[in-house]
Amino acid sequence: MDSGPAAIAIVGGGASGALVAAHLLRRPSSPFHIVLVERAGRVGEGIAYSTSSKCHLLNVPARSMSAFEDDPGHFVRWLASRGLPAAADDFVPRTFYGRYLRETLWPRVADGTPSPPLGGVFAGVVDLSSGPQGPELVLDNGHTIAAKVVVLSTGMLMRQFPASLSGATTHPRCITDPWAHGALAGIPPSATVTLLGSGLTAIDVLLALQESGHRGPVHAISRHGLLPRAHRTAPQGREVLEPPCRDLEGSEVRSLLHQARQMMKGAGAGGADWRDLVDALRPEVPRLWSGLSGDEQLRFRRHLERLWNVYRHRMAPPVAQAVDELQNSGIFFVHAGEVDAVEDVGAALHLQVKLRARARPYAWKTDWLVNCTGPGPHIFERGQPLMDALLARGLVRPGPIGMGVGTDERGRVLDAQGQPSPWLWAVGPLRQGQLLESTAVPEIRVQARDIALDINRSLVDLGTGSSDAPAGACRGLEAQPPTAQLLAS
Ligand SMILES: Cc1cc2nc3c(=O)[nH]c(=O)nc-3n(C[C@H](O)[C@H](O)[C@H](O)COP(=O)(O)OP(=O)(O)OC[C@H]3O[C@@H](n4cnc5c(N)ncnc54)[C@H](O)[C@@H]3O)c2cc1C
């Protein structure tokens, strides 16, 4: 890769990192070279878009999945250009999305013409320091990358099984990460499967099992026993009412909930669907969240977050229909309760389960147990080398109530003293502590746009070519534009 006058290193090439790169490349005057560093072999996928299953649909309509909020038709046009025509309100397979992001980054490479100033390095970043020459990334293959500015887009981590179930995690029929490649492949079609959790991850696992011909019973157990709600089937042509969510004010969760309920009643009386209210609330969430004290934020997470997620993270209508059919045909069951302990890990797994519908805990026998508790925001609890190194160097601090990393309103990472970094930004789920709503593409693409603008300004302010080491130099390795194989879906 040519070394340019300045370099931007993006750590993590999932959807967030790819969206930041897409917005940086979109600025025609930008002369800066970008290096996207991704430890898994593919850009644009991360956890969400690495599935190859056609039954895993986006839970957001195509029109809202464009990389650019000011061009809602971008993704729909791309689908059509690849012979995958979809209407703006369709929920298309997630597997298309990673390819869409890759081809948005490297369109001309795909057509055989000169590549944009963007290279991919496939390695894990294990350390990041800032010396007189500027930031330097240390990779797990021993190489280093010098940069002017760095964007962290490393996402969330799969939640672990609760400590009470730690005895089961080494059992061969206990699946701790259902997204790991081939994780479900060993489950025989007639086995009884218990899913821990009943959110979108559980639905993903259920559908993947059905797709592979599973016939045995599947049970989902979660504290609330609720499935995600479904998207409206046909919003087209209908005027969506705008509930006055900007009027919501307060520093207590209880009062906000009361106001939201009143608003919901009023909006319902005016003919609005509850989904309109939830969608209208989304942009207000960061403001309301940051107005809560730490105790109130914890209260929200303990008592309300699960319910919010049920209404907020909805199933695509065809997915909801499939789940409905599996419930009606006696294959899929949802229970409110808790798995307390693993009593026996012999041939089958014997769990101790406390269901809300029963007075006493009882023994629950299952052939397979799958962790479907989804990704979580506590990224400093799991001994990740990069996060540990950043903490030890005082370059980051955990975000509010320990969620993600601390950032300011522009996405600049806060150091141990709470000062915003002049060269380190964070994007996506990493900013959940500050914003709460920071996981879906409609939110991430706006962050990506703002960060791209901020980085361009900062690089101009910093001046270029001031360091001895050529900025963007990858010592000992070359950052490569992706190969045709990488671009293929
Ligand atoms: C199953 C699922 C389905 C979803 N469906 C939708 C949807 O339909 N619509 C929607 O809007 N949102 C959806 N989301 C939410 C959203 O799109 C994701 O949260 C988003 O993809 C987050 O992207 P990310 O890049 O921040 O994180 P991730 O996807 O986790 O990607 C992070 C990347 O960083 C890499 N990485 C981590 N650490 C390092 C390191 N030290 N060095 C190098 N690389 C590193 C990882 O390998 C990974 O590729 C879904 C989320 C999930 C989990």
Coordinates of C-alpha atoms and ligand atoms in Angstrom, one line a residue:
M1 CA 0.0 0.0 0.0
D2 CA 1.3 3.5 -0.7
S3 CA 2.0 5.4 2.4
G4 CA 0.1 8.7 2.3
P5 CA 0.4 12.0 4.0
A6 CA -1.4 10.7 7.1
A7 CA -3.0 7.4 8.2
I8 CA -6.0 6.3 9.9
A9 CA -6.0 2.9 11.6
I10 CA -9.3 1.3 12.2
V11 CA -9.2 -1.6 14.8
G12 CA -12.0 -4.1 14.0
G13 CA -13.4 -4.6 10.6
G14 CA -17.0 -5.5 11.5
A15 CA -19.9 -3.3 10.4
S16 CA -18.8 -0.3 12.6
G17 CA -15.2 -0.3 11.3
A18 CA -16.4 -0.7 7.7
L19 CA -18.9 2.1 8.1
V20 CA -16.3 4.5 9.4
A21 CA -14.1 3.6 6.5
A22 CA -17.0 4.1 4.0
H23 CA -17.6 7.6 5.4
L24 CA -13.9 8.5 5.3
L25 CA -13.7 7.3 1.7
R26 CA -16.8 9.3 0.8
R27 CA -15.1 12.5 1.5
P28 CA -13.6 13.2 -2.0
S29 CA -11.0 15.6 -0.8
S30 CA -9.6 13.2 1.8
P31 CA -6.0 12.4 1.0
F32 CA -5.6 10.1 4.0
H33 CA -4.6 6.5 3.8
I34 CA -6.7 4.1 5.9
V35 CA -5.7 0.7 7.3
L36 CA -8.5 -1.6 8.5
V37 CA -7.1 -4.2 10.9
E38 CA -9.3 -7.2 11.4
R39 CA -8.4 -10.4 13.3
A40 CA -11.0 -12.6 11.6
G41 CA -10.4 -13.1 7.9
R42 CA -13.3 -10.9 6.6
V43 CA -14.3 -7.3 6.5
G44 CA -17.9 -6.1 7.1
E45 CA -19.2 -9.1 9.0
G46 CA -18.3 -9.2 12.7
I47 CA -20.8 -11.3 14.7
A48 CA -24.0 -10.0 13.1
Y49 CA -23.3 -10.5 9.4
S50 CA -21.0 -13.6 9.3
T51 CA -24.0 -16.0 9.1
S52 CA -24.4 -17.8 5.8
S53 CA -27.9 -18.9 6.6
K54 CA -30.6 -17.4 4.4
C55 CA -33.1 -17.9 7.2
H56 CA -31.3 -15.3 9.3
L57 CA -32.9 -12.0 8.1
L58 CA -32.0 -8.5 8.9
N59 CA -34.2 -7.2 11.6
V60 CA -34.3 -3.7 10.0
P61 CA -35.9 -3.0 6.7
A62 CA -33.5 -2.6 3.7
R63 CA -34.2 1.1 3.4
S64 CA -32.8 1.7 6.9
M65 CA -29.7 -0.4 6.3
S66 CA -28.0 1.9 3.8
A67 CA -24.4 2.8 4.8
F68 CA -25.4 6.5 4.3
E69 CA -28.3 8.0 6.2
D70 CA -28.7 10.7 3.5
D71 CA -29.0 8.0 0.7
P72 CA -31.5 5.5 2.0
G73 CA -31.7 3.7 -1.4
H74 CA -28.0 2.8 -1.4
F75 CA -28.4 -0.7 -0.1
V76 CA -31.5 -1.4 -2.1
R77 CA -29.7 -0.3 -5.3
W78 CA -26.8 -2.5 -4.4
L79 CA -29.1 -5.5 -3.9
A80 CA -30.7 -4.9 -7.3
S81 CA -27.2 -4.5 -9.0
R82 CA -26.3 -7.9 -7.7
G83 CA -29.5 -9.5 -9.0
L84 CA -31.1 -9.6 -5.5
P85 CA -34.0 -7.2 -6.0
A86 CA -35.8 -6.1 -2.8
A87 CA -38.3 -3.5 -1.9
A88 CA -37.3 -0.8 0.6
D89 CA -39.5 -2.4 3.3
D90 CA -38.2 -5.9 2.8
F91 CA -36.1 -7.8 5.4
V92 CA -33.4 -9.4 3.4
P93 CA -30.9 -12.2 4.6
R94 CA -28.1 -10.8 6.8
T95 CA -25.6 -12.7 4.8
F96 CA -25.8 -10.1 2.0
Y97 CA -24.9 -7.2 4.3
G98 CA -21.2 -8.0 4.8
R99 CA -20.7 -8.3 1.1
Y100 CA -22.6 -5.0 0.6
L101 CA -20.2 -3.2 3.0
R102 CA -17.1 -4.8 1.4
E103 CA -18.2 -3.7 -2.0
T104 CA -19.0 -0.3 -0.8
L105 CA -15.4 0.0 0.4
W106 CA -13.7 -1.5 -2.6
P107 CA -16.1 -1.1 -5.5
R108 CA -13.5 -0.3 -8.1
V109 CA -11.3 -3.1 -7.0
A110 CA -14.2 -5.4 -7.7
D111 CA -14.4 -3.9 -11.2
G112 CA -10.7 -4.2 -11.7
T113 CA -9.9 -0.5 -11.6
P114 CA -7.6 1.4 -9.2
S115 CA -8.2 0.8 -5.5
P116 CA -9.2 3.5 -3.0
P117 CA -6.6 4.5 -0.3
L118 CA -7.8 1.7 2.0
G119 CA -5.9 -1.5 2.9
G120 CA -6.9 -4.5 5.0
V121 CA -4.5 -6.2 7.5
F122 CA -5.7 -9.5 8.9
A123 CA -4.3 -9.7 12.4
G124 CA -5.4 -9.0 16.0
V125 CA -4.3 -5.7 17.6
V126 CA -2.9 -6.6 21.1
D127 CA -1.5 -3.2 22.1
L128 CA -1.6 0.5 21.2
S129 CA 0.8 3.1 22.5
S130 CA 1.3 6.7 21.8
G131 CA 4.9 8.0 21.5
P132 CA 6.5 11.1 20.0
Q133 CA 5.9 9.7 16.5
G134 CA 2.2 9.2 17.2
P135 CA 0.1 6.1 17.9
E136 CA 1.5 2.7 17.1
L137 CA -0.5 -0.5 16.9
V138 CA 1.1 -3.8 17.9
L139 CA -0.3 -6.9 16.2
D140 CA -0.4 -10.5 17.4
N141 CA 1.9 -11.5 14.6
G142 CA 4.6 -9.2 16.0
H143 CA 4.3 -6.4 13.4
T144 CA 3.5 -2.8 14.1
I145 CA 1.5 -0.1 12.3
A146 CA 2.2 3.6 12.8
A147 CA -0.8 5.9 12.4
K148 CA -1.9 9.4 13.1
V149 CA -5.3 8.6 14.5
V150 CA -7.0 5.4 15.5
V151 CA -10.6 4.3 15.6
L152 CA -11.7 1.5 18.0
S153 CA -14.5 -0.6 16.5
T154 CA -14.0 -3.9 18.3
G155 CA -17.7 -4.5 19.2
M156 CA -19.1 -6.4 22.1
L157 CA -18.3 -9.9 23.5
M158 CA -20.5 -12.9 23.8
R159 CA -21.9 -13.0 27.3
Q160 CA -20.6 -16.0 29.3
F161 CA -22.9 -18.5 31.0
P162 CA -23.9 -17.4 34.5
A163 CA -21.4 -18.4 37.2
S164 CA -24.0 -20.9 38.5
L165 CA -23.6 -22.9 35.3
S166 CA -19.9 -22.8 35.1
G167 CA -19.8 -26.5 35.8
A168 CA -21.5 -27.2 32.5
T169 CA -19.4 -25.1 30.2
T170 CA -16.8 -27.8 29.4
H171 CA -19.5 -30.4 28.8
P172 CA -19.4 -31.5 25.1
R173 CA -23.1 -30.8 24.7
C174 CA -23.0 -27.3 26.2
I175 CA -22.5 -24.7 23.5
T176 CA -21.1 -21.5 24.9
D177 CA -20.9 -19.5 21.7
P178 CA -23.6 -20.4 19.1
W179 CA -22.0 -18.1 16.5
A180 CA -18.7 -20.0 16.4
H181 CA -18.3 -21.7 13.1
G182 CA -20.1 -25.0 13.0
A183 CA -21.1 -24.7 16.7
L184 CA -24.6 -26.3 16.1
A185 CA -23.4 -28.9 13.7
G186 CA -23.1 -31.8 16.2
I187 CA -26.7 -31.5 17.5
P188 CA -28.6 -34.6 16.3
P189 CA -32.0 -33.8 14.7
S190 CA -34.1 -35.6 17.4
A191 CA -32.2 -34.1 20.4
T192 CA -33.9 -32.0 23.1
V193 CA -32.3 -28.6 23.1
T194 CA -32.5 -25.9 25.8
L195 CA -31.7 -22.3 24.8
L196 CA -30.6 -20.0 27.6
G197 CA -32.3 -16.8 26.6
S198 CA -35.3 -16.0 24.4
G199 CA -34.1 -12.9 22.5
L200 CA -32.9 -12.6 18.9
T201 CA -29.9 -14.9 19.5
A202 CA -32.3 -17.7 20.6
I203 CA -34.4 -17.1 17.5
D204 CA -31.3 -17.3 15.3
V205 CA -30.4 -20.6 16.9
L206 CA -33.9 -22.0 16.6
L207 CA -34.1 -21.1 12.9
A208 CA -30.6 -22.5 12.1
L209 CA -31.6 -25.8 13.8
Q210 CA -34.8 -26.0 11.7
E211 CA -32.9 -25.2 8.6
S212 CA -30.7 -28.1 9.2
G213 CA -33.6 -30.5 9.7
H214 CA -34.0 -30.5 13.5
R215 CA -37.2 -32.2 14.7
G216 CA -36.7 -32.5 18.4
P217 CA -38.2 -30.1 21.0
V218 CA -36.5 -26.8 21.5
H219 CA -37.1 -24.9 24.8
A220 CA -36.1 -21.3 25.5
I221 CA -35.8 -20.2 29.1
S222 CA -35.4 -16.6 30.1
R223 CA -36.3 -14.6 33.2
H224 CA -39.1 -12.8 31.5
G225 CA -40.1 -15.6 29.1
L226 CA -40.9 -13.1 26.3
L227 CA -40.0 -13.3 22.7
P228 CA -39.0 -10.3 20.7
R229 CA -42.0 -8.6 19.1
A230 CA -42.6 -8.5 15.4
H231 CA -42.2 -5.7 13.0
R232 CA -45.3 -4.4 11.3
T233 CA -46.0 -6.3 8.1
A234 CA -47.1 -3.5 5.8
P235 CA -46.1 0.0 6.8
Q236 CA -46.1 1.2 3.2
G237 CA -48.2 4.1 2.3
R238 CA -49.3 4.7 5.8
E239 CA -48.7 8.0 7.5
V240 CA -46.6 7.4 10.6
L241 CA -47.6 9.5 13.6
E242 CA -44.8 11.3 15.4
P243 CA -45.3 11.0 19.1
P244 CA -43.9 14.0 21.0
C245 CA -40.9 12.1 22.4
R246 CA -38.8 15.2 22.7
D247 CA -41.1 16.3 25.5
L248 CA -40.0 13.4 27.7
E249 CA -37.9 14.8 30.6
G250 CA -36.7 13.4 33.8
S251 CA -33.8 12.0 35.8
E252 CA -35.7 9.0 37.2
V253 CA -36.6 5.8 35.3
R254 CA -39.9 5.5 37.0
S255 CA -41.0 9.0 35.9
L256 CA -39.8 8.4 32.3
L257 CA -41.7 5.1 32.1
H258 CA -44.8 6.8 33.4
Q259 CA -44.5 9.6 30.8
A260 CA -43.8 7.1 28.0
R261 CA -46.9 5.1 29.0
Q262 CA -49.1 8.2 28.9
M263 CA -47.6 9.1 25.5
M264 CA -48.2 5.6 24.2
K265 CA -51.9 5.8 25.3
G266 CA -52.3 9.2 23.6
A267 CA -50.6 8.0 20.4
G268 CA -52.7 4.8 20.4
A269 CA -55.9 6.8 20.7
G270 CA -54.6 8.9 17.7
G271 CA -54.3 5.7 15.7
A272 CA -50.5 5.2 16.0
D273 CA -49.0 1.8 16.4
W274 CA -46.8 1.2 19.5
R275 CA -43.9 0.6 17.1
D276 CA -44.1 4.2 16.0
L277 CA -43.6 5.3 19.6
V278 CA -40.6 3.0 20.1
D279 CA -39.0 4.1 16.8
A280 CA -39.7 7.8 17.7
L281 CA -38.1 7.2 21.1
R282 CA -34.9 5.8 19.7
P283 CA -33.2 9.1 18.8
E284 CA -34.1 10.5 22.2
V285 CA -32.6 7.6 24.2
P286 CA -29.0 9.0 24.4
R287 CA -30.3 12.3 25.8
L288 CA -32.6 10.5 28.3
W289 CA -29.9 7.9 29.2
S290 CA -27.2 10.5 29.9
G291 CA -29.6 12.4 32.1
L292 CA -29.9 9.5 34.5
S293 CA -27.6 9.0 37.5
G294 CA -25.5 5.8 37.6
D295 CA -28.0 4.3 40.1
E296 CA -30.9 5.1 37.8
Q297 CA -29.0 3.6 34.8
L298 CA -28.4 0.5 36.8
R299 CA -32.1 0.4 37.8
F300 CA -33.1 0.6 34.1
R301 CA -30.7 -2.2 33.2
R302 CA -32.0 -4.4 36.1
H303 CA -35.7 -3.9 35.6
L304 CA -36.5 -2.4 32.2
E305 CA -33.8 -3.2 29.7
R306 CA -35.1 -6.6 28.9
L307 CA -38.6 -5.3 28.2
W308 CA -37.2 -2.4 26.1
N309 CA -35.3 -4.9 24.1
V310 CA -38.4 -7.0 23.4
Y311 CA -40.1 -4.0 21.8
R312 CA -37.1 -2.4 20.4
H313 CA -35.2 -5.3 18.7
R314 CA -38.0 -6.8 16.7
M315 CA -38.2 -9.8 14.5
A316 CA -38.7 -9.5 10.8
P317 CA -42.3 -10.5 9.9
P318 CA -41.3 -13.8 8.1
V319 CA -39.2 -14.8 11.1
A320 CA -42.1 -14.1 13.5
Q321 CA -44.4 -16.2 11.4
A322 CA -41.9 -19.1 11.3
V323 CA -41.5 -18.9 15.1
D324 CA -45.3 -18.8 15.6
E325 CA -45.7 -21.9 13.5
L326 CA -43.0 -23.8 15.4
Q327 CA -44.8 -22.9 18.7
N328 CA -48.2 -23.9 17.3
S329 CA -46.8 -27.2 16.1
G330 CA -45.4 -28.1 19.5
I331 CA -41.7 -27.9 18.6
F332 CA -40.7 -24.7 20.3
F333 CA -41.6 -23.7 23.9
V334 CA -40.8 -20.5 25.8
H335 CA -40.6 -20.5 29.6
A336 CA -40.2 -17.7 32.1
G337 CA -37.7 -18.8 34.7
E338 CA -34.1 -19.3 35.6
V339 CA -31.6 -22.1 35.3
D340 CA -30.1 -22.2 38.7
A341 CA -27.6 -25.0 38.6
V342 CA -26.2 -27.9 36.8
E343 CA -26.8 -31.0 38.9
D344 CA -25.4 -33.7 36.7
V345 CA -23.3 -33.6 33.6
G346 CA -23.4 -37.3 32.7
A347 CA -24.9 -38.5 29.4
A348 CA -27.6 -35.8 29.5
L349 CA -27.4 -32.5 31.2
H350 CA -29.5 -32.3 34.4
L351 CA -30.3 -28.7 35.2
Q352 CA -32.0 -27.2 38.2
V353 CA -34.7 -24.9 36.8
K354 CA -36.9 -22.5 38.6
L355 CA -39.9 -21.7 36.4
R356 CA -42.3 -18.9 37.2
A357 CA -45.2 -21.2 36.6
R358 CA -44.1 -23.6 39.3
A359 CA -43.6 -23.2 43.0
R360 CA -40.5 -25.3 43.4
P361 CA -37.3 -25.8 41.4
Y362 CA -37.2 -29.0 39.6
A363 CA -34.8 -31.2 37.6
W364 CA -34.7 -30.4 33.9
K365 CA -33.1 -32.9 31.6
T366 CA -31.8 -31.8 28.2
D367 CA -29.5 -33.3 25.6
W368 CA -28.0 -29.9 24.6
L369 CA -27.7 -26.5 26.3
V370 CA -27.0 -23.5 24.2
N371 CA -25.9 -20.1 25.5
C372 CA -28.2 -17.6 23.8
T373 CA -27.7 -14.7 26.2
G374 CA -26.2 -12.6 23.3
P375 CA -23.4 -10.1 23.3
G376 CA -22.8 -7.9 26.3
P377 CA -21.2 -4.5 26.9
H378 CA -18.7 -5.4 29.7
I379 CA -15.6 -5.6 27.5
F380 CA -13.0 -5.2 30.3
E381 CA -14.1 -8.2 32.3
R382 CA -12.7 -10.9 30.0
G383 CA -9.0 -10.4 29.7
Q384 CA -8.8 -9.2 26.1
P385 CA -5.2 -8.2 25.5
L386 CA -6.0 -4.9 23.7
M387 CA -8.5 -3.6 26.2
D388 CA -6.2 -4.7 29.1
A389 CA -3.3 -2.8 27.5
L390 CA -5.3 0.3 26.9
L391 CA -6.5 0.3 30.5
A392 CA -3.0 -0.3 31.8
R393 CA -1.7 2.6 29.7
G394 CA -4.4 4.9 31.0
L395 CA -5.6 5.5 27.4
V396 CA -9.2 4.4 28.1
R397 CA -11.6 4.2 31.0
P398 CA -14.7 2.0 31.2
G399 CA -17.9 3.8 30.1
P400 CA -20.8 4.7 32.5
I401 CA -21.8 1.8 34.8
G402 CA -19.0 -0.3 33.3
M403 CA -20.5 -0.5 29.8
G404 CA -18.1 -0.2 26.8
V405 CA -15.5 2.5 26.8
G406 CA -15.9 6.1 28.0
T407 CA -16.3 8.5 25.2
D408 CA -17.3 12.2 24.8
E409 CA -20.2 13.4 22.6
R410 CA -18.0 13.3 19.5
G411 CA -16.9 9.7 20.1
R412 CA -13.4 10.6 21.3
V413 CA -12.2 8.1 23.8
L414 CA -11.8 9.3 27.4
D415 CA -8.5 8.6 29.1
A416 CA -8.0 7.5 32.8
Q417 CA -8.4 11.1 33.8
G418 CA -11.6 11.6 31.8
Q419 CA -9.9 13.7 29.1
P420 CA -10.9 13.2 25.5
S421 CA -8.1 11.8 23.4
P422 CA -6.9 13.9 20.4
W423 CA -6.2 10.8 18.3
L424 CA -8.4 7.9 19.6
W425 CA -12.1 7.5 18.7
A426 CA -14.6 4.7 19.4
V427 CA -17.7 3.7 17.4
G428 CA -20.7 1.3 17.6
P429 CA -21.6 -0.9 20.6
L430 CA -18.4 0.2 22.4
R431 CA -20.2 3.5 23.0
Q432 CA -23.2 1.8 24.7
G433 CA -22.3 3.2 28.1
Q434 CA -22.5 6.8 26.9
L435 CA -25.5 6.4 24.5
L436 CA -27.2 3.1 25.3
E437 CA -28.7 3.0 21.8
S438 CA -25.5 2.3 19.9
T439 CA -25.8 -1.2 18.3
A440 CA -27.8 -0.9 15.2
V441 CA -26.7 0.3 11.7
P442 CA -29.1 3.3 11.7
E443 CA -27.2 4.6 14.8
I444 CA -23.8 3.5 13.9
R445 CA -23.8 5.1 10.4
V446 CA -24.5 8.5 11.9
Q447 CA -21.6 8.0 14.4
A448 CA -19.4 6.9 11.5
R449 CA -20.3 10.0 9.5
D450 CA -19.5 12.3 12.4
I451 CA -16.3 10.6 13.3
A452 CA -15.1 10.7 9.7
L453 CA -15.7 14.5 9.7
D454 CA -14.0 14.9 13.0
I455 CA -11.0 12.8 11.9
N456 CA -10.6 14.8 8.7
R457 CA -10.6 18.0 10.7
S458 CA -8.1 16.6 13.2
L459 CA -5.7 15.4 10.5
V460 CA -5.7 18.7 8.8
D461 CA -5.0 20.4 12.2
L462 CA -2.2 17.9 13.0
G463 CA -0.6 18.7 9.6
T464 CA 0.9 15.9 7.6
G465 CA 4.3 14.2 7.1
S466 CA 5.7 15.6 10.4
S467 CA 6.9 12.2 11.8
D468 CA 10.1 10.4 10.8
A469 CA 8.3 7.2 10.2
P470 CA 6.0 7.5 7.2
A471 CA 2.5 7.7 8.7
G472 CA 0.5 4.6 7.9
A473 CA 3.6 2.5 7.5
C474 CA 3.0 -1.1 8.4
R475 CA 6.4 -2.3 9.6
G476 CA 7.2 -5.7 8.3
L477 CA 4.0 -6.2 6.3
E478 CA 2.0 -4.6 3.6
A479 CA -1.6 -3.6 4.0
Q480 CA -3.4 -5.1 1.1
P481 CA -6.5 -4.2 -0.8
P482 CA -8.7 -7.3 -0.6
T483 CA -8.3 -10.2 -3.0
A484 CA -11.2 -11.2 -5.2
Q485 CA -11.7 -14.2 -3.0
L486 CA -12.1 -12.0 0.0
L487 CA -14.7 -9.9 -1.8
A488 CA -16.7 -12.8 -2.9
S489 CA -19.6 -13.6 -0.7
Ligands
LIG1 C1 -27.0 -11.6 15.6 C2 -27.1 -10.1 15.3 C3 -27.9 -9.6 14.4 C4 -28.1 -8.3 14.1 N1 -28.9 -7.8 13.2 C5 -29.0 -6.5 12.9 C6 -29.8 -6.0 11.9 O1 -30.5 -6.7 11.2 N2 -29.8 -4.6 11.7 C7 -29.1 -3.8 12.4 O2 -29.1 -2.6 12.2 N3 -28.3 -4.2 13.4 C8 -28.2 -5.5 13.7 N4 -27.4 -6.0 14.7 C9 -26.6 -5.0 15.4 C10 -25.4 -4.5 14.7 O3 -25.4 -4.5 13.3 C11 -24.1 -4.9 15.3 O4 -24.1 -4.6 16.6 C12 -22.9 -4.3 14.6 O5 -22.7 -5.2 13.5 C13 -21.8 -4.1 15.4 O6 -20.6 -4.1 14.6 P1 -19.2 -3.9 15.3 O7 -18.3 -3.8 14.1 O8 -19.1 -2.7 16.2 O9 -18.9 -5.1 16.2 P2 -18.6 -6.6 15.7 O10 -19.6 -7.1 14.7 O11 -18.5 -7.4 17.0 O12 -17.2 -6.6 15.0 C14 -16.1 -6.3 15.7 C15 -14.9 -6.8 14.8 O13 -13.7 -6.4 15.5 C16 -12.8 -7.5 15.4 N5 -11.9 -7.3 16.5 C17 -12.2 -7.3 17.8 N6 -11.1 -7.1 18.5 C18 -10.1 -7.0 17.6 C19 -8.7 -6.8 17.8 N7 -8.1 -6.6 19.0 N8 -7.9 -6.7 16.7 C20 -8.5 -6.8 15.4 N9 -9.8 -7.0 15.3 C21 -10.6 -7.1 16.3 C22 -13.7 -8.7 15.5 O14 -13.0 -9.8 14.9 C23 -14.9 -8.3 14.7 O15 -14.9 -8.6 13.3 C24 -27.3 -7.4 14.9 C25 -26.4 -7.8 15.9 C26 -26.3 -9.2 16.1 C27 -25.4 -9.7 17.1

